[in-house]
Amino acid sequence: MTRIDAKFAELNAASKKAFVAYVMAGDPNYDTSLEVVKGLPGAGVDIIELGLPFTDPMADGPTIQLAGQRALEGGMTLQRTLDLATEFRKADDTTPIVLMGYYNPIFSRGVDVFLKDAKAAGIDGLIIVDLPPEEDDELCIPAQAAGLNFIRLATPTTDDKRLPTVLQNTSGFVYYVSINGITGSAEAEATNVGPEVARIKSATDLPIIVGFGINTPEKSKAIAEVADGAVVGSAIVSQIGAGKPVSEVLAFVASLANGAHSA
């Protein structure tokens, strides 16, 4: 059982929905980023999504693209991202960390080396948005063998014919993208999301977590009410990008977490 599996078992036992927070590793700099990540569990975050900075983040909107640029300009690399996770793990051995990013940096490092290092750093799962199921032998299967969950995205365009392929070899949870388009580009609507989550649930026992377009405590609650939890990324990253003190960023995160947990 991974930390992700254990977290969902704990939440289910408490009849509680999950709150997942995304932050870009190294944004606006390594030290501040580490301080934010260390503070997330205390703000009510159940699972941390740690963005891996990359030069061509095709699924991300301007907010997260700029965060990645700030991180890269500050010297953030895949190794530094793993260093950050390692540092976090010194004080927290239970909060799951999902590394979210693109395949190129992993490929450049070498899959076997990366998986060994990611496991050692305390990474629990991967969301690699540019590797489709047809490429499962590339990273997904080796990751599962190494004890890491491989989390897949489903979208409004994932029809019933495609869904079984998407769910195959997926573990940990399914990340449902609530809108068509990039991160931060539109708002999620529970009335649209609810039926889609039900459709996916009919095909899998995995938890369904909904992200993209969630930016307020009210929205976090509304989405969590029709799913197993909510993910917020751009709204948090925008607070960091605006130069808000870490305490203010974490207070905002806590308000979002409270929204999801009140569902």
mmCIF file of C-alpha atoms in Angstrom:
data_model
loop_
_atom_site.group_PDB
_atom_site.id
_atom_site.type_symbol
_atom_site.label_atom_id
_atom_site.label_comp_id
_atom_site.label_asym_id
_atom_site.label_seq_id
_atom_site.Cartn_x
_atom_site.Cartn_y
_atom_site.Cartn_z
ATOM 1 C CA MET A 1 0.000 0.000 0.000
ATOM 2 C CA THR A 2 1.408 3.379 -1.006
ATOM 3 C CA ARG A 3 1.033 6.557 1.022
ATOM 4 C CA ILE A 4 -1.655 7.580 -1.492
ATOM 5 C CA ASP A 5 -3.636 4.382 -0.908
ATOM 6 C CA ALA A 6 -3.246 4.808 2.859
ATOM 7 C CA LYS A 7 -4.440 8.421 2.712
ATOM 8 C CA PHE A 8 -7.614 7.528 0.834
ATOM 9 C CA ALA A 9 -8.297 4.647 3.232
ATOM 10 C CA GLU A 10 -7.940 7.104 6.118
ATOM 11 C CA LEU A 11 -10.224 9.663 4.449
ATOM 12 C CA ASN A 12 -12.841 7.014 3.617
ATOM 13 C CA ALA A 13 -12.864 5.799 7.214
ATOM 14 C CA ALA A 14 -13.587 9.381 8.291
ATOM 15 C CA SER A 15 -16.188 9.926 5.520
ATOM 16 C CA LYS A 16 -14.059 12.836 4.353
ATOM 17 C CA LYS A 17 -13.222 14.176 0.916
ATOM 18 C CA ALA A 18 -9.629 14.798 -0.192
ATOM 19 C CA PHE A 19 -8.012 18.143 -0.771
ATOM 20 C CA VAL A 20 -5.020 18.160 -3.116
ATOM 21 C CA ALA A 21 -2.802 21.233 -3.561
ATOM 22 C CA TYR A 22 -0.478 21.834 -6.508
ATOM 23 C CA VAL A 23 2.597 24.025 -6.227
ATOM 24 C CA MET A 24 5.525 24.427 -8.588
ATOM 25 C CA ALA A 25 8.797 23.190 -7.098
ATOM 26 C CA GLY A 26 11.254 26.068 -6.764
ATOM 27 C CA ASP A 27 8.731 28.882 -7.219
ATOM 28 C CA PRO A 28 9.613 31.675 -6.568
ATOM 29 C CA ASN A 29 12.857 30.170 -5.222
ATOM 30 C CA TYR A 30 13.961 26.952 -3.558
ATOM 31 C CA ASP A 31 13.804 28.129 0.059
ATOM 32 C CA THR A 32 10.390 29.773 -0.187
ATOM 33 C CA SER A 33 9.023 26.828 -2.125
ATOM 34 C CA LEU A 34 10.253 24.415 0.544
ATOM 35 C CA GLU A 35 8.666 26.568 3.247
ATOM 36 C CA VAL A 36 5.326 26.499 1.418
ATOM 37 C CA VAL A 37 5.458 22.736 0.829
ATOM 38 C CA LYS A 38 6.342 22.080 4.465
ATOM 39 C CA GLY A 39 3.342 24.162 5.519
ATOM 40 C CA LEU A 40 0.777 22.464 3.260
ATOM 41 C CA PRO A 41 -0.142 19.517 5.536
ATOM 42 C CA GLY A 42 -0.777 21.884 8.450
ATOM 43 C CA ALA A 43 -3.069 23.887 6.154
ATOM 44 C CA GLY A 44 -5.214 20.797 5.604
ATOM 45 C CA VAL A 45 -3.683 19.436 2.412
ATOM 46 C CA ASP A 46 -4.133 15.669 2.108
ATOM 47 C CA ILE A 47 -1.951 15.123 -0.971
ATOM 48 C CA ILE A 48 0.743 17.405 -2.356
ATOM 49 C CA GLU A 49 1.137 17.739 -6.115
ATOM 50 C CA LEU A 50 4.634 18.965 -6.786
ATOM 51 C CA GLY A 51 5.150 20.514 -10.189
ATOM 52 C CA LEU A 52 8.337 19.630 -12.035
ATOM 53 C CA PRO A 53 9.527 22.765 -13.881
ATOM 54 C CA PHE A 54 9.792 22.300 -17.636
ATOM 55 C CA THR A 55 10.457 24.632 -20.545
ATOM 56 C CA ASP A 56 7.446 23.579 -22.645
ATOM 57 C CA PRO A 57 4.490 22.867 -20.317
ATOM 58 C CA MET A 58 1.796 22.342 -22.954
ATOM 59 C CA ALA A 59 -1.083 21.521 -20.585
ATOM 60 C CA ASP A 60 -0.525 24.522 -18.342
ATOM 61 C CA GLY A 61 -1.965 28.007 -18.566
ATOM 62 C CA PRO A 62 -0.030 31.271 -18.116
ATOM 63 C CA THR A 63 -0.060 31.169 -14.286
ATOM 64 C CA ILE A 64 1.710 27.822 -14.009
ATOM 65 C CA GLN A 65 3.880 28.482 -17.072
ATOM 66 C CA LEU A 66 5.217 31.618 -15.377
ATOM 67 C CA ALA A 67 5.783 29.693 -12.150
ATOM 68 C CA GLY A 68 7.845 27.173 -14.083
ATOM 69 C CA GLN A 69 9.852 29.942 -15.693
ATOM 70 C CA ARG A 70 10.547 31.552 -12.308
ATOM 71 C CA ALA A 71 11.677 28.197 -10.950
ATOM 72 C CA LEU A 72 13.914 27.426 -13.928
ATOM 73 C CA GLU A 73 15.457 30.903 -13.824
ATOM 74 C CA GLY A 74 16.183 30.299 -10.147
ATOM 75 C CA GLY A 75 18.161 27.177 -11.011
ATOM 76 C CA MET A 76 15.504 24.557 -10.324
ATOM 77 C CA THR A 77 16.127 21.172 -11.905
ATOM 78 C CA LEU A 78 14.759 17.654 -11.601
ATOM 79 C CA GLN A 79 17.490 16.899 -9.050
ATOM 80 C CA ARG A 80 16.647 20.005 -7.009
ATOM 81 C CA THR A 81 12.982 19.000 -7.108
ATOM 82 C CA LEU A 82 13.876 15.597 -5.677
ATOM 83 C CA ASP A 83 16.110 17.349 -3.114
ATOM 84 C CA LEU A 84 13.108 19.423 -2.031
ATOM 85 C CA ALA A 85 11.010 16.279 -1.565
ATOM 86 C CA THR A 86 13.842 14.653 0.397
ATOM 87 C CA GLU A 87 14.037 17.683 2.679
ATOM 88 C CA PHE A 88 10.256 17.642 3.206
ATOM 89 C CA ARG A 89 10.362 13.952 4.137
ATOM 90 C CA LYS A 90 12.739 14.647 7.051
ATOM 91 C CA ALA A 91 9.779 16.038 9.012
ATOM 92 C CA ASP A 92 6.799 14.356 7.313
ATOM 93 C CA ASP A 93 6.736 10.685 6.391
ATOM 94 C CA THR A 94 2.992 10.357 5.815
ATOM 95 C CA THR A 95 1.701 13.080 3.452
ATOM 96 C CA PRO A 96 1.706 11.717 -0.114
ATOM 97 C CA ILE A 97 3.649 13.587 -2.782
ATOM 98 C CA VAL A 98 2.698 13.279 -6.439
ATOM 99 C CA LEU A 99 5.213 14.591 -8.948
ATOM 100 C CA MET A 100 3.394 16.228 -11.855
ATOM 101 C CA GLY A 101 5.132 17.177 -15.045
ATOM 102 C CA TYR A 102 6.397 16.105 -18.449
ATOM 103 C CA TYR A 103 8.414 13.176 -19.666
ATOM 104 C CA ASN A 104 11.424 14.918 -21.206
ATOM 105 C CA PRO A 105 13.397 15.580 -17.970
ATOM 106 C CA ILE A 106 12.729 11.995 -16.828
ATOM 107 C CA PHE A 107 13.785 10.547 -20.171
ATOM 108 C CA SER A 108 16.945 12.660 -20.108
ATOM 109 C CA ARG A 109 17.840 11.348 -16.651
ATOM 110 C CA GLY A 110 17.031 7.755 -17.552
ATOM 111 C CA VAL A 111 13.874 5.998 -16.375
ATOM 112 C CA ASP A 112 15.563 3.459 -14.093
ATOM 113 C CA VAL A 113 17.752 6.067 -12.407
ATOM 114 C CA PHE A 114 14.834 8.455 -12.050
ATOM 115 C CA LEU A 115 12.533 5.865 -10.465
ATOM 116 C CA LYS A 116 15.204 4.798 -7.991
ATOM 117 C CA ASP A 117 15.916 8.419 -7.042
ATOM 118 C CA ALA A 118 12.230 9.403 -6.883
ATOM 119 C CA LYS A 119 11.453 6.490 -4.584
ATOM 120 C CA ALA A 120 14.411 7.384 -2.361
ATOM 121 C CA ALA A 121 13.229 11.015 -2.235
ATOM 122 C CA GLY A 122 9.799 9.980 -0.963
ATOM 123 C CA ILE A 123 7.788 10.521 -4.130
ATOM 124 C CA ASP A 124 4.622 8.394 -4.082
ATOM 125 C CA GLY A 125 3.047 8.916 -7.494
ATOM 126 C CA LEU A 126 3.527 10.387 -10.938
ATOM 127 C CA ILE A 127 1.298 12.409 -13.246
ATOM 128 C CA ILE A 128 3.115 12.702 -16.569
ATOM 129 C CA VAL A 129 0.694 14.502 -18.816
ATOM 130 C CA ASP A 130 2.360 13.876 -22.175
ATOM 131 C CA LEU A 131 2.629 10.073 -21.930
ATOM 132 C CA PRO A 132 -0.555 8.403 -23.247
ATOM 133 C CA PRO A 133 -1.542 4.841 -22.254
ATOM 134 C CA GLU A 134 -0.098 3.557 -25.513
ATOM 135 C CA GLU A 135 3.333 4.405 -24.052
ATOM 136 C CA ASP A 136 2.809 2.554 -20.744
ATOM 137 C CA ASP A 137 5.924 0.426 -21.222
ATOM 138 C CA GLU A 138 7.982 3.629 -21.272
ATOM 139 C CA LEU A 139 7.360 4.745 -17.673
ATOM 140 C CA CYS A 140 3.997 3.643 -16.273
ATOM 141 C CA ILE A 141 4.735 -0.092 -15.956
ATOM 142 C CA PRO A 142 8.259 0.446 -14.569
ATOM 143 C CA ALA A 143 6.905 3.030 -12.094
ATOM 144 C CA GLN A 144 4.267 0.632 -10.781
ATOM 145 C CA ALA A 145 6.945 -2.066 -10.433
ATOM 146 C CA ALA A 146 9.041 0.395 -8.419
ATOM 147 C CA GLY A 147 6.133 0.991 -6.017
ATOM 148 C CA LEU A 148 4.983 4.355 -7.386
ATOM 149 C CA ASN A 149 1.385 5.063 -8.330
ATOM 150 C CA PHE A 150 0.876 6.184 -11.927
ATOM 151 C CA ILE A 151 -2.061 8.574 -12.047
ATOM 152 C CA ARG A 152 -3.833 9.217 -15.303
ATOM 153 C CA LEU A 153 -5.877 12.181 -16.479
ATOM 154 C CA ALA A 154 -9.414 11.765 -17.799
ATOM 155 C CA THR A 155 -11.092 14.713 -19.527
ATOM 156 C CA PRO A 156 -14.503 15.756 -20.849
ATOM 157 C CA THR A 157 -13.452 14.299 -24.213
ATOM 158 C CA THR A 158 -12.564 10.867 -22.765
ATOM 159 C CA ASP A 159 -15.541 8.931 -24.136
ATOM 160 C CA ASP A 160 -16.726 5.459 -23.136
ATOM 161 C CA LYS A 161 -14.644 3.879 -25.888
ATOM 162 C CA ARG A 162 -11.427 5.530 -24.698
ATOM 163 C CA LEU A 163 -12.052 5.333 -20.936
ATOM 164 C CA PRO A 164 -11.006 1.669 -20.402
ATOM 165 C CA THR A 165 -7.671 2.392 -22.082
ATOM 166 C CA VAL A 166 -7.115 5.418 -19.840
ATOM 167 C CA LEU A 167 -7.973 3.419 -16.712
ATOM 168 C CA GLN A 168 -5.748 0.490 -17.607
ATOM 169 C CA ASN A 169 -2.613 0.474 -15.409
ATOM 170 C CA THR A 170 -3.798 3.601 -13.562
ATOM 171 C CA SER A 171 -3.422 3.492 -9.780
ATOM 172 C CA GLY A 172 -3.718 5.766 -6.741
ATOM 173 C CA PHE A 173 -6.538 7.875 -8.123
ATOM 174 C CA VAL A 174 -7.955 9.183 -11.374
ATOM 175 C CA TYR A 175 -7.473 12.896 -12.013
ATOM 176 C CA TYR A 176 -10.534 14.227 -13.814
ATOM 177 C CA VAL A 177 -9.846 17.441 -15.721
ATOM 178 C CA SER A 178 -13.064 19.396 -15.349
ATOM 179 C CA ILE A 179 -12.726 21.627 -18.413
ATOM 180 C CA ASN A 180 -11.525 21.497 -21.988
ATOM 181 C CA GLY A 181 -8.333 23.509 -22.199
ATOM 182 C CA ILE A 182 -5.344 24.497 -20.106
ATOM 183 C CA THR A 183 -5.005 25.078 -16.370
ATOM 184 C CA GLY A 184 -6.539 28.269 -15.039
ATOM 185 C CA SER A 185 -8.489 28.958 -18.220
ATOM 186 C CA ALA A 186 -12.080 28.459 -17.021
ATOM 187 C CA GLU A 187 -14.125 27.588 -13.953
ATOM 188 C CA ALA A 188 -15.275 24.095 -13.069
ATOM 189 C CA GLU A 189 -19.018 23.599 -12.696
ATOM 190 C CA ALA A 190 -20.291 20.860 -10.388
ATOM 191 C CA THR A 191 -23.406 20.386 -12.533
ATOM 192 C CA ASN A 192 -21.177 19.369 -15.450
ATOM 193 C CA VAL A 193 -18.625 17.464 -13.391
ATOM 194 C CA GLY A 194 -21.021 15.306 -11.364
ATOM 195 C CA PRO A 195 -22.337 13.144 -14.220
ATOM 196 C CA GLU A 196 -18.832 12.678 -15.628
ATOM 197 C CA VAL A 197 -17.479 11.534 -12.262
ATOM 198 C CA ALA A 198 -20.387 9.081 -11.959
ATOM 199 C CA ARG A 199 -19.614 7.759 -15.441
ATOM 200 C CA ILE A 200 -15.956 7.165 -14.573
ATOM 201 C CA LYS A 201 -16.867 5.633 -11.205
ATOM 202 C CA SER A 202 -18.977 3.045 -13.003
ATOM 203 C CA ALA A 203 -15.760 1.833 -14.656
ATOM 204 C CA THR A 204 -13.281 1.911 -11.743
ATOM 205 C CA ASP A 205 -13.004 1.560 -7.977
ATOM 206 C CA LEU A 206 -10.284 4.210 -7.836
ATOM 207 C CA PRO A 207 -11.030 7.581 -6.190
ATOM 208 C CA ILE A 208 -11.871 10.367 -8.654
ATOM 209 C CA ILE A 209 -10.249 13.707 -7.871
ATOM 210 C CA VAL A 210 -11.277 16.756 -9.889
ATOM 211 C CA GLY A 211 -8.959 19.573 -10.891
ATOM 212 C CA PHE A 212 -8.682 22.615 -13.213
ATOM 213 C CA GLY A 213 -10.960 25.600 -12.688
ATOM 214 C CA ILE A 214 -11.306 25.468 -8.881
ATOM 215 C CA ASN A 215 -10.312 28.745 -7.264
ATOM 216 C CA THR A 216 -12.482 29.449 -4.202
ATOM 217 C CA PRO A 217 -13.496 27.596 -1.012
ATOM 218 C CA GLU A 218 -17.066 27.484 -2.313
ATOM 219 C CA LYS A 219 -15.973 25.932 -5.597
ATOM 220 C CA SER A 220 -13.736 23.494 -3.754
ATOM 221 C CA LYS A 221 -16.708 22.360 -1.659
ATOM 222 C CA ALA A 222 -19.086 22.124 -4.631
ATOM 223 C CA ILE A 223 -16.665 19.970 -6.624
ATOM 224 C CA ALA A 224 -15.771 17.765 -3.646
ATOM 225 C CA GLU A 225 -19.479 17.114 -3.123
ATOM 226 C CA VAL A 226 -19.708 15.374 -6.512
ATOM 227 C CA ALA A 227 -16.278 13.675 -6.460
ATOM 228 C CA ASP A 228 -13.833 12.127 -3.994
ATOM 229 C CA GLY A 229 -11.935 15.364 -3.678
ATOM 230 C CA ALA A 230 -10.696 18.539 -5.323
ATOM 231 C CA VAL A 231 -7.348 19.775 -6.668
ATOM 232 C CA VAL A 232 -6.380 23.438 -6.675
ATOM 233 C CA GLY A 233 -3.293 24.636 -8.517
ATOM 234 C CA SER A 234 -3.383 27.912 -10.436
ATOM 235 C CA ALA A 235 -5.216 29.823 -7.683
ATOM 236 C CA ILE A 236 -2.500 28.876 -5.171
ATOM 237 C CA VAL A 237 0.348 29.444 -7.618
ATOM 238 C CA SER A 238 -1.032 32.903 -8.428
ATOM 239 C CA GLN A 239 -0.792 33.848 -4.740
ATOM 240 C CA ILE A 240 2.841 32.765 -4.709
ATOM 241 C CA GLY A 241 3.456 34.609 -7.984
ATOM 242 C CA ALA A 242 1.989 37.785 -6.507
ATOM 243 C CA GLY A 243 4.649 37.691 -3.810
ATOM 244 C CA LYS A 244 2.269 37.015 -0.921
ATOM 245 C CA PRO A 245 3.967 36.010 2.348
ATOM 246 C CA VAL A 246 4.047 32.270 2.959
ATOM 247 C CA SER A 247 1.654 32.692 5.883
ATOM 248 C CA GLU A 248 -0.937 34.308 3.587
ATOM 249 C CA VAL A 249 -0.493 31.631 0.940
ATOM 250 C CA LEU A 250 -1.037 28.913 3.527
ATOM 251 C CA ALA A 251 -4.082 30.704 4.968
ATOM 252 C CA PHE A 252 -5.601 30.733 1.469
ATOM 253 C CA VAL A 253 -4.784 27.046 1.053
ATOM 254 C CA ALA A 254 -6.452 26.337 4.408
ATOM 255 C CA SER A 255 -9.632 28.057 3.253
ATOM 256 C CA LEU A 256 -9.719 25.874 0.127
ATOM 257 C CA ALA A 257 -9.038 22.738 2.169
ATOM 258 C CA ASN A 258 -11.824 23.624 4.570
ATOM 259 C CA GLY A 259 -14.148 23.965 1.602
ATOM 260 C CA ALA A 260 -13.364 20.468 0.337
ATOM 261 C CA HIS A 261 -13.459 18.952 3.799
ATOM 262 C CA SER A 262 -16.896 20.451 4.483
ATOM 263 C CA ALA A 263 -18.395 18.636 1.490
#
